[in-house]
CSV table of C-alpha atoms in Angstrom, one decimal:
chain,number,residue,atom,x,y,z
A,285,UNK,CA,-57.0,31.4,-109.0
A,286,UNK,CA,-54.9,28.0,-109.2
A,287,UNK,CA,-55.9,25.3,-106.0
A,288,UNK,CA,-52.6,24.5,-104.5
A,289,UNK,CA,-53.1,20.9,-103.3
A,290,UNK,CA,-50.3,18.8,-101.4
A,291,UNK,CA,-49.2,15.3,-102.5
A,292,UNK,CA,-47.7,13.9,-99.9
A,293,UNK,CA,-45.4,10.5,-100.9
A,294,UNK,CA,-45.8,7.5,-98.7
A,295,UNK,CA,-44.3,5.0,-99.9
A,296,UNK,CA,-40.6,4.7,-98.0
A,297,UNK,CA,-39.9,1.2,-96.8
A,298,UNK,CA,-37.4,3.1,-94.2
A,299,UNK,CA,-34.9,0.4,-94.7
A,300,UNK,CA,-32.3,2.5,-92.6
A,301,UNK,CA,-34.6,2.4,-89.7
A,302,UNK,CA,-35.1,-1.4,-89.2
A,303,UNK,CA,-36.1,-2.6,-86.5
A,304,UNK,CA,-38.1,0.2,-85.6
A,305,UNK,CA,-39.5,0.4,-89.5
A,306,UNK,CA,-41.0,-2.5,-90.8
A,307,UNK,CA,-43.4,-3.2,-93.4
A,308,UNK,CA,-46.5,-3.5,-91.5
A,309,UNK,CA,-45.9,-0.3,-90.2
A,310,UNK,CA,-42.9,2.3,-92.0
A,311,UNK,CA,-40.7,5.1,-90.6
A,312,UNK,CA,-42.8,7.5,-91.5
A,313,UNK,CA,-45.7,6.4,-89.3
A,314,UNK,CA,-44.2,4.8,-86.4
A,315,UNK,CA,-45.5,7.2,-83.0
A,316,UNK,CA,-41.8,8.4,-81.4
A,317,UNK,CA,-41.4,12.2,-82.6
A,318,UNK,CA,-42.7,14.4,-79.9
A,319,UNK,CA,-46.2,12.0,-79.7
A,320,UNK,CA,-46.7,12.0,-83.8
A,321,UNK,CA,-45.4,10.3,-86.9
A,322,UNK,CA,-43.7,11.9,-89.9
A,323,UNK,CA,-46.5,11.6,-91.6
A,324,UNK,CA,-48.7,13.3,-89.5
A,325,UNK,CA,-46.9,15.8,-89.1
A,326,UNK,CA,-45.5,16.7,-92.6
A,327,UNK,CA,-50.4,16.9,-93.0
A,328,UNK,CA,-49.9,19.0,-90.3
A,329,UNK,CA,-47.2,21.5,-91.7
A,330,UNK,CA,-48.5,21.7,-95.5
A,331,UNK,CA,-52.7,22.4,-94.2
A,332,UNK,CA,-52.4,26.3,-94.0
A,333,UNK,CA,-51.0,25.4,-97.7
A,334,UNK,CA,-53.3,23.6,-99.5
A,335,UNK,CA,-57.0,23.1,-100.6
A,336,UNK,CA,-56.2,19.4,-100.0
A,337,UNK,CA,-54.3,16.5,-99.8
A,338,UNK,CA,-53.7,13.3,-102.3
A,339,UNK,CA,-51.5,10.9,-100.3
A,340,UNK,CA,-49.8,8.4,-103.2
A,341,UNK,CA,-48.7,4.8,-101.1
A,342,UNK,CA,-48.6,1.2,-101.6
A,343,UNK,CA,-51.6,-1.1,-100.9
A,344,UNK,CA,-50.1,-2.3,-97.3
A,345,UNK,CA,-49.9,1.7,-95.9
A,346,UNK,CA,-53.4,2.7,-97.3
A,347,UNK,CA,-55.3,1.6,-93.9
A,348,UNK,CA,-52.1,3.4,-92.1
A,349,UNK,CA,-52.9,6.6,-94.1
A,350,UNK,CA,-57.0,6.3,-93.3
A,351,UNK,CA,-56.0,5.6,-89.2
A,352,UNK,CA,-54.5,8.5,-89.2
A,353,UNK,CA,-56.4,11.6,-91.8
A,354,UNK,CA,-59.3,9.9,-89.6
A,355,UNK,CA,-57.8,12.2,-86.6
A,356,UNK,CA,-57.8,14.5,-88.7
A,357,UNK,CA,-61.3,15.2,-89.5
A,358,UNK,CA,-61.3,18.3,-91.8
A,359,UNK,CA,-59.0,17.2,-94.1
A,360,UNK,CA,-60.3,16.7,-97.6
A,361,UNK,CA,-58.3,13.4,-99.0
A,362,UNK,CA,-57.4,11.1,-102.1
A,363,UNK,CA,-55.5,8.2,-101.0
A,364,UNK,CA,-53.9,6.3,-103.9
A,365,UNK,CA,-52.5,3.0,-103.5
A,366,UNK,CA,-49.8,1.6,-105.4
A,367,UNK,CA,-49.6,-2.3,-106.5
A,368,UNK,CA,-46.3,-1.7,-106.4
A,369,UNK,CA,-43.8,0.9,-105.8
A,370,UNK,CA,-41.7,2.4,-109.2
A,371,UNK,CA,-40.6,5.1,-107.3
A,372,UNK,CA,-41.4,8.8,-107.4
A,373,UNK,CA,-42.1,9.7,-111.1
A,374,UNK,CA,-45.3,7.4,-111.2
A,375,UNK,CA,-46.1,9.2,-108.4
A,376,UNK,CA,-46.3,11.9,-108.5
A,377,UNK,CA,-47.8,11.5,-112.6
A,378,UNK,CA,-51.5,10.0,-110.4
A,379,UNK,CA,-51.4,12.3,-108.3
A,380,UNK,CA,-50.9,14.6,-111.3
A,381,UNK,CA,-53.7,12.1,-113.2
A,382,UNK,CA,-56.5,13.5,-110.7
A,383,UNK,CA,-56.1,17.7,-110.9
A,384,UNK,CA,-56.7,20.0,-113.1
A,385,UNK,CA,-53.4,21.0,-115.2
A,386,UNK,CA,-53.1,24.5,-113.5
A,387,UNK,CA,-53.3,23.2,-109.9
A,388,UNK,CA,-50.0,23.2,-108.0
A,389,UNK,CA,-48.8,20.2,-106.5
A,390,UNK,CA,-46.8,21.0,-103.4
A,391,UNK,CA,-44.8,17.7,-103.2
A,392,UNK,CA,-43.5,16.0,-100.0
A,393,UNK,CA,-42.6,13.2,-98.3
A,394,UNK,CA,-44.4,11.5,-95.7
A,395,UNK,CA,-40.9,11.3,-93.9
A,396,UNK,CA,-39.1,14.6,-93.1
A,397,UNK,CA,-38.5,16.1,-90.1
A,398,UNK,CA,-39.0,20.4,-90.6
A,399,UNK,CA,-38.8,22.7,-88.6
A,400,UNK,CA,-42.5,24.9,-89.4
A,401,UNK,CA,-42.3,29.0,-89.0
A,402,UNK,CA,-41.6,31.8,-91.2
A,403,UNK,CA,-38.6,30.6,-93.0
A,404,UNK,CA,-40.3,26.8,-94.1
A,405,UNK,CA,-43.5,29.3,-95.0
A,406,UNK,CA,-41.7,31.8,-97.3
A,407,UNK,CA,-39.2,28.6,-98.7
A,408,UNK,CA,-43.2,27.5,-99.7
A,409,UNK,CA,-44.6,30.7,-101.7
A,410,UNK,CA,-41.6,30.8,-103.2
A,411,UNK,CA,-41.9,27.8,-104.7
A,412,UNK,CA,-45.6,28.5,-105.2
A,413,UNK,CA,-44.8,31.7,-107.0
A,414,UNK,CA,-42.0,30.7,-109.8
A,415,UNK,CA,-44.5,27.4,-110.2
A,416,UNK,CA,-47.4,29.6,-111.1
A,417,UNK,CA,-45.2,30.7,-113.9
A,418,UNK,CA,-44.5,27.2,-115.3
A,419,UNK,CA,-41.2,26.3,-113.8
A,420,UNK,CA,-40.5,22.6,-111.7
A,421,UNK,CA,-39.3,23.7,-108.7
A,422,UNK,CA,-37.3,21.5,-106.2
A,423,UNK,CA,-36.5,22.6,-102.1
A,424,UNK,CA,-32.3,22.7,-102.2
A,425,UNK,CA,-30.7,22.2,-98.0
A,426,UNK,CA,-28.0,24.4,-97.4
A,427,UNK,CA,-25.2,21.9,-96.1
A,428,UNK,CA,-23.7,22.1,-92.9
A,429,UNK,CA,-21.5,19.1,-93.5
A,430,UNK,CA,-20.5,16.8,-96.2
A,431,UNK,CA,-22.9,14.2,-95.8
A,432,UNK,CA,-22.9,11.1,-98.5
A,433,UNK,CA,-26.7,10.7,-97.9
A,434,UNK,CA,-27.7,13.0,-100.2
A,435,UNK,CA,-27.6,14.1,-103.0
A,436,UNK,CA,-26.5,18.0,-104.2
A,437,UNK,CA,-27.8,20.5,-106.6
A,438,UNK,CA,-25.4,22.8,-108.2
A,439,UNK,CA,-26.9,26.1,-108.9
A,440,UNK,CA,-26.6,29.9,-109.0
A,441,UNK,CA,-29.1,31.7,-107.3
A,442,UNK,CA,-32.5,30.2,-108.4
A,443,UNK,CA,-30.8,28.4,-112.0
A,444,UNK,CA,-29.7,25.3,-111.4
A,445,UNK,CA,-26.8,24.2,-113.1
A,446,UNK,CA,-26.8,20.1,-112.1
A,447,UNK,CA,-27.9,17.5,-109.9
A,448,UNK,CA,-25.3,15.7,-108.3
A,449,UNK,CA,-25.5,11.7,-106.8
A,450,UNK,CA,-24.8,10.7,-103.5
A,451,UNK,CA,-20.8,11.3,-103.7
A,452,UNK,CA,-18.5,9.8,-101.6
A,453,UNK,CA,-16.8,11.3,-98.6
A,454,UNK,CA,-14.2,13.6,-100.9
A,455,UNK,CA,-17.1,14.4,-103.1
A,456,UNK,CA,-19.0,16.1,-100.0
A,457,UNK,CA,-16.4,18.0,-98.7
A,458,UNK,CA,-15.2,19.4,-102.2
A,459,UNK,CA,-19.2,20.5,-102.7
A,460,UNK,CA,-19.0,21.9,-99.2
A,461,UNK,CA,-15.7,23.9,-99.7
A,462,UNK,CA,-17.3,25.1,-103.4
A,463,UNK,CA,-20.3,27.3,-101.7
A,464,UNK,CA,-23.3,27.0,-104.6
A,465,UNK,CA,-24.5,23.0,-103.4
A,466,UNK,CA,-27.0,22.3,-101.8
A,467,UNK,CA,-28.6,19.2,-100.4
A,468,UNK,CA,-31.7,17.7,-102.6
A,469,UNK,CA,-34.3,17.5,-100.0
A,470,UNK,CA,-36.9,15.0,-102.2
A,471,UNK,CA,-39.7,18.5,-102.1
A,472,UNK,CA,-40.9,20.2,-105.0
A,473,UNK,CA,-43.6,22.5,-106.9
A,474,UNK,CA,-45.4,22.6,-109.9
A,475,UNK,CA,-48.1,22.7,-112.2
A,476,UNK,CA,-49.8,19.7,-112.3
A,477,UNK,CA,-50.1,20.1,-116.0
A,478,UNK,CA,-46.5,21.3,-116.5
A,479,UNK,CA,-45.1,18.0,-114.7
A,480,UNK,CA,-47.0,15.9,-117.0
A,481,UNK,CA,-46.4,17.6,-120.2
A,482,UNK,CA,-42.2,17.3,-119.2
A,483,UNK,CA,-42.6,13.2,-118.2
A,484,UNK,CA,-44.4,12.6,-121.3
A,485,UNK,CA,-41.6,14.7,-123.2
A,486,UNK,CA,-38.3,13.5,-121.6
A,487,UNK,CA,-39.8,9.6,-120.9
A,488,UNK,CA,-42.6,9.6,-123.0
A,489,UNK,CA,-42.9,5.4,-122.4
A,490,UNK,CA,-43.1,6.4,-118.5
A,491,UNK,CA,-46.0,8.7,-119.3
A,492,UNK,CA,-47.7,5.7,-121.6
A,493,UNK,CA,-47.7,3.4,-118.7
A,494,UNK,CA,-49.1,4.8,-115.9
A,495,UNK,CA,-52.0,6.1,-117.9
A,496,UNK,CA,-52.8,3.1,-118.7
A,497,UNK,CA,-52.4,1.6,-115.3
A,498,UNK,CA,-54.5,4.9,-113.9
A,499,UNK,CA,-57.3,3.8,-116.5
A,500,UNK,CA,-57.6,0.4,-115.0
A,501,UNK,CA,-57.5,1.6,-111.3
A,502,UNK,CA,-60.9,1.4,-109.3
A,503,UNK,CA,-61.7,3.9,-106.6
A,504,UNK,CA,-57.6,5.4,-106.3
A,505,UNK,CA,-55.8,1.8,-105.8
A,506,UNK,CA,-54.2,0.4,-109.0
A,507,UNK,CA,-54.2,-3.1,-110.0
A,508,UNK,CA,-50.6,-5.1,-110.7
A,509,UNK,CA,-50.1,-6.9,-113.9
A,510,UNK,CA,-50.5,-2.7,-115.4
A,511,UNK,CA,-48.4,-1.2,-112.8
A,512,UNK,CA,-45.6,-3.7,-113.6
A,513,UNK,CA,-45.2,-2.9,-116.7
A,514,UNK,CA,-44.0,1.2,-115.6
A,515,UNK,CA,-40.5,2.1,-115.7
A,516,UNK,CA,-39.1,2.1,-112.0
A,517,UNK,CA,-38.0,5.8,-111.6
A,518,UNK,CA,-37.5,9.1,-109.4
A,519,UNK,CA,-38.4,12.4,-110.9
A,520,UNK,CA,-35.1,13.5,-110.3
A,521,UNK,CA,-34.2,11.0,-113.0
A,522,UNK,CA,-37.5,11.1,-115.1
A,523,UNK,CA,-38.3,14.2,-115.3
A,524,UNK,CA,-36.2,17.4,-113.1
A,525,UNK,CA,-32.2,16.2,-115.0
A,526,UNK,CA,-33.3,16.6,-117.9
A,527,UNK,CA,-36.2,19.6,-118.3
A,528,UNK,CA,-35.4,23.4,-119.1
A,529,UNK,CA,-37.6,24.3,-116.7
A,530,UNK,CA,-36.4,24.0,-113.4
A,531,UNK,CA,-35.5,26.3,-110.8
A,532,UNK,CA,-34.6,25.7,-107.1
A,533,UNK,CA,-35.4,27.6,-104.3
A,534,UNK,CA,-32.8,27.3,-101.2
A,535,UNK,CA,-34.6,26.8,-98.2
A,536,UNK,CA,-33.2,28.5,-94.9
A,537,UNK,CA,-35.4,26.1,-92.4
A,538,UNK,CA,-34.1,23.8,-90.8
A,539,UNK,CA,-34.8,20.0,-92.9
A,540,UNK,CA,-34.1,16.3,-92.0
A,541,UNK,CA,-34.5,13.6,-93.9
A,542,UNK,CA,-35.0,11.5,-90.7
A,543,UNK,CA,-33.0,8.6,-93.4
A,544,UNK,CA,-30.4,7.2,-90.4
A,545,UNK,CA,-30.2,6.8,-87.3
A,546,UNK,CA,-28.1,8.9,-86.8
A,547,UNK,CA,-30.9,11.6,-87.8
A,548,UNK,CA,-33.2,10.0,-85.6
A,549,UNK,CA,-30.2,10.5,-82.6
A,550,UNK,CA,-30.3,13.9,-83.3
A,551,UNK,CA,-34.1,14.7,-83.1
A,552,UNK,CA,-34.4,12.6,-79.8
A,553,UNK,CA,-31.1,14.4,-78.7
A,554,UNK,CA,-32.8,17.4,-79.3
A,555,UNK,CA,-36.1,16.8,-77.7
A,556,UNK,CA,-34.2,16.0,-74.0
A,557,UNK,CA,-34.0,12.1,-74.8
A,558,UNK,CA,-31.2,10.6,-72.3
A,559,UNK,CA,-27.6,9.7,-73.3
A,560,UNK,CA,-25.1,8.2,-71.4
A,561,UNK,CA,-21.7,10.0,-70.3
A,562,UNK,CA,-20.2,8.9,-73.6
A,563,UNK,CA,-23.2,9.8,-75.9
A,564,UNK,CA,-24.9,6.5,-76.1
A,565,UNK,CA,-28.5,6.5,-76.8
A,566,UNK,CA,-30.7,3.6,-76.1
A,567,UNK,CA,-33.8,3.2,-78.1
A,568,UNK,CA,-36.9,1.2,-77.6
A,569,UNK,CA,-36.3,-1.5,-74.7
A,570,UNK,CA,-36.3,0.7,-70.9
A,571,UNK,CA,-34.5,-1.9,-69.0
A,572,UNK,CA,-31.4,-0.6,-67.8
A,573,UNK,CA,-28.6,-1.1,-69.9
A,574,UNK,CA,-24.7,0.0,-69.9
A,575,UNK,CA,-22.8,0.5,-72.6
A,576,UNK,CA,-18.7,0.0,-71.6
A,577,UNK,CA,-16.0,1.8,-74.0
A,578,UNK,CA,-18.2,2.6,-76.7
A,579,UNK,CA,-18.6,6.0,-77.8
A,580,UNK,CA,-21.7,7.4,-80.0
A,581,UNK,CA,-23.3,4.6,-80.1
A,582,UNK,CA,-27.5,3.4,-80.6
A,583,UNK,CA,-29.2,0.6,-79.0
A,584,UNK,CA,-32.2,0.0,-80.5
A,585,UNK,CA,-34.4,-3.1,-78.9
A,586,UNK,CA,-37.7,-4.1,-80.3
A,587,UNK,CA,-39.3,-7.1,-79.5
A,588,UNK,CA,-37.7,-9.8,-81.9
A,589,UNK,CA,-34.6,-8.0,-82.8
A,590,UNK,CA,-31.7,-5.4,-81.7
A,591,UNK,CA,-29.6,-3.5,-83.2
A,592,UNK,CA,-25.8,-1.9,-82.3
A,593,UNK,CA,-24.8,0.7,-84.3
A,594,UNK,CA,-22.0,3.3,-83.9
A,595,UNK,CA,-23.7,7.2,-85.1
A,596,UNK,CA,-21.0,7.4,-88.1
A,597,UNK,CA,-22.3,4.2,-89.9
A,598,UNK,CA,-25.9,5.1,-89.1
A,599,UNK,CA,-26.3,4.4,-93.8
A,600,UNK,CA,-24.5,1.1,-93.7
A,601,UNK,CA,-27.4,-0.5,-91.2
A,602,UNK,CA,-29.2,-0.5,-95.0
A,603,UNK,CA,-26.8,-3.5,-95.8
A,604,UNK,CA,-28.3,-5.7,-92.8
A,605,UNK,CA,-31.9,-5.2,-94.3
A,606,UNK,CA,-30.3,-6.0,-97.5
A,607,UNK,CA,-29.5,-9.6,-95.8
A,608,UNK,CA,-32.5,-10.1,-93.5
A,609,UNK,CA,-35.1,-9.7,-97.7
A,610,UNK,CA,-32.4,-12.5,-98.1
A,611,UNK,CA,-32.4,-15.1,-95.4
A,612,UNK,CA,-34.6,-13.7,-92.5
A,613,UNK,CA,-37.7,-11.5,-94.1
A,614,UNK,CA,-39.7,-12.5,-91.5
A,615,UNK,CA,-38.1,-10.3,-89.2
A,616,UNK,CA,-39.1,-7.4,-92.2
A,617,UNK,CA,-42.5,-8.0,-91.1
């Protein structure tokens, strides 16, 4: 019988959650979600399905990962540290290199909020059953609004018709009206050997360069020179959009990728975090703060920076991050 291994991808920088999320402690390690980090919640959520854990992240996150996992002593894990991020397709390949071809990989990002329970369990079990039949499985979330921050999956039952990039508002509204589009969750399930076969078929250069880099790695740590030669692509671009083995599981569980302050706001509000009469919220500094003439805004305070953003403009925080990369990189560390 195949082993089921949880592959946890933890390389993101969380640029849209600056100034909370920093290079030294990205959003997936912030313990602001009922006293836990998103990383820890992801590990616990998938323990019952898996026979082991493989974490893939950048070298700067290695100690953060090991500090959290040291609290969860019963979990066997492998910690793969990338010298440079090359997106999700190579990251998953590194995990697959550690596995037997028949091992089933349940691939999840480390920065999602997911409601545990029967709906999640059923979706994972369905994905595993499809993976056992040599399909590459992606999870799609039923959309409840015309979200422009997610990619979409057009489907007919379990069959994928197309993958759509993050749309503008007009197209997002059209997807919602058609009713056969799902949000692309960034979660996957497949056999290690099938994934590597499809990667080799659809992107042989990436497969070759990733194998060379893996061969030069020591104790799960990749070195910079060979890693820099690997093409940088997401698993969607490199494999999922090209393969003929794709299936989608429509997920009925509550899900958020925690990719913006709007997502954080909604989670904290539902958890009892205080807001004023105009639906404004303060995160961070606890000194008395008053919002005048503002509605649905968020003030984020840290020791060295403040950010004020309206909920509806949360996706635009990334432009602030890009500005700081060029002009004040010290504020990102």
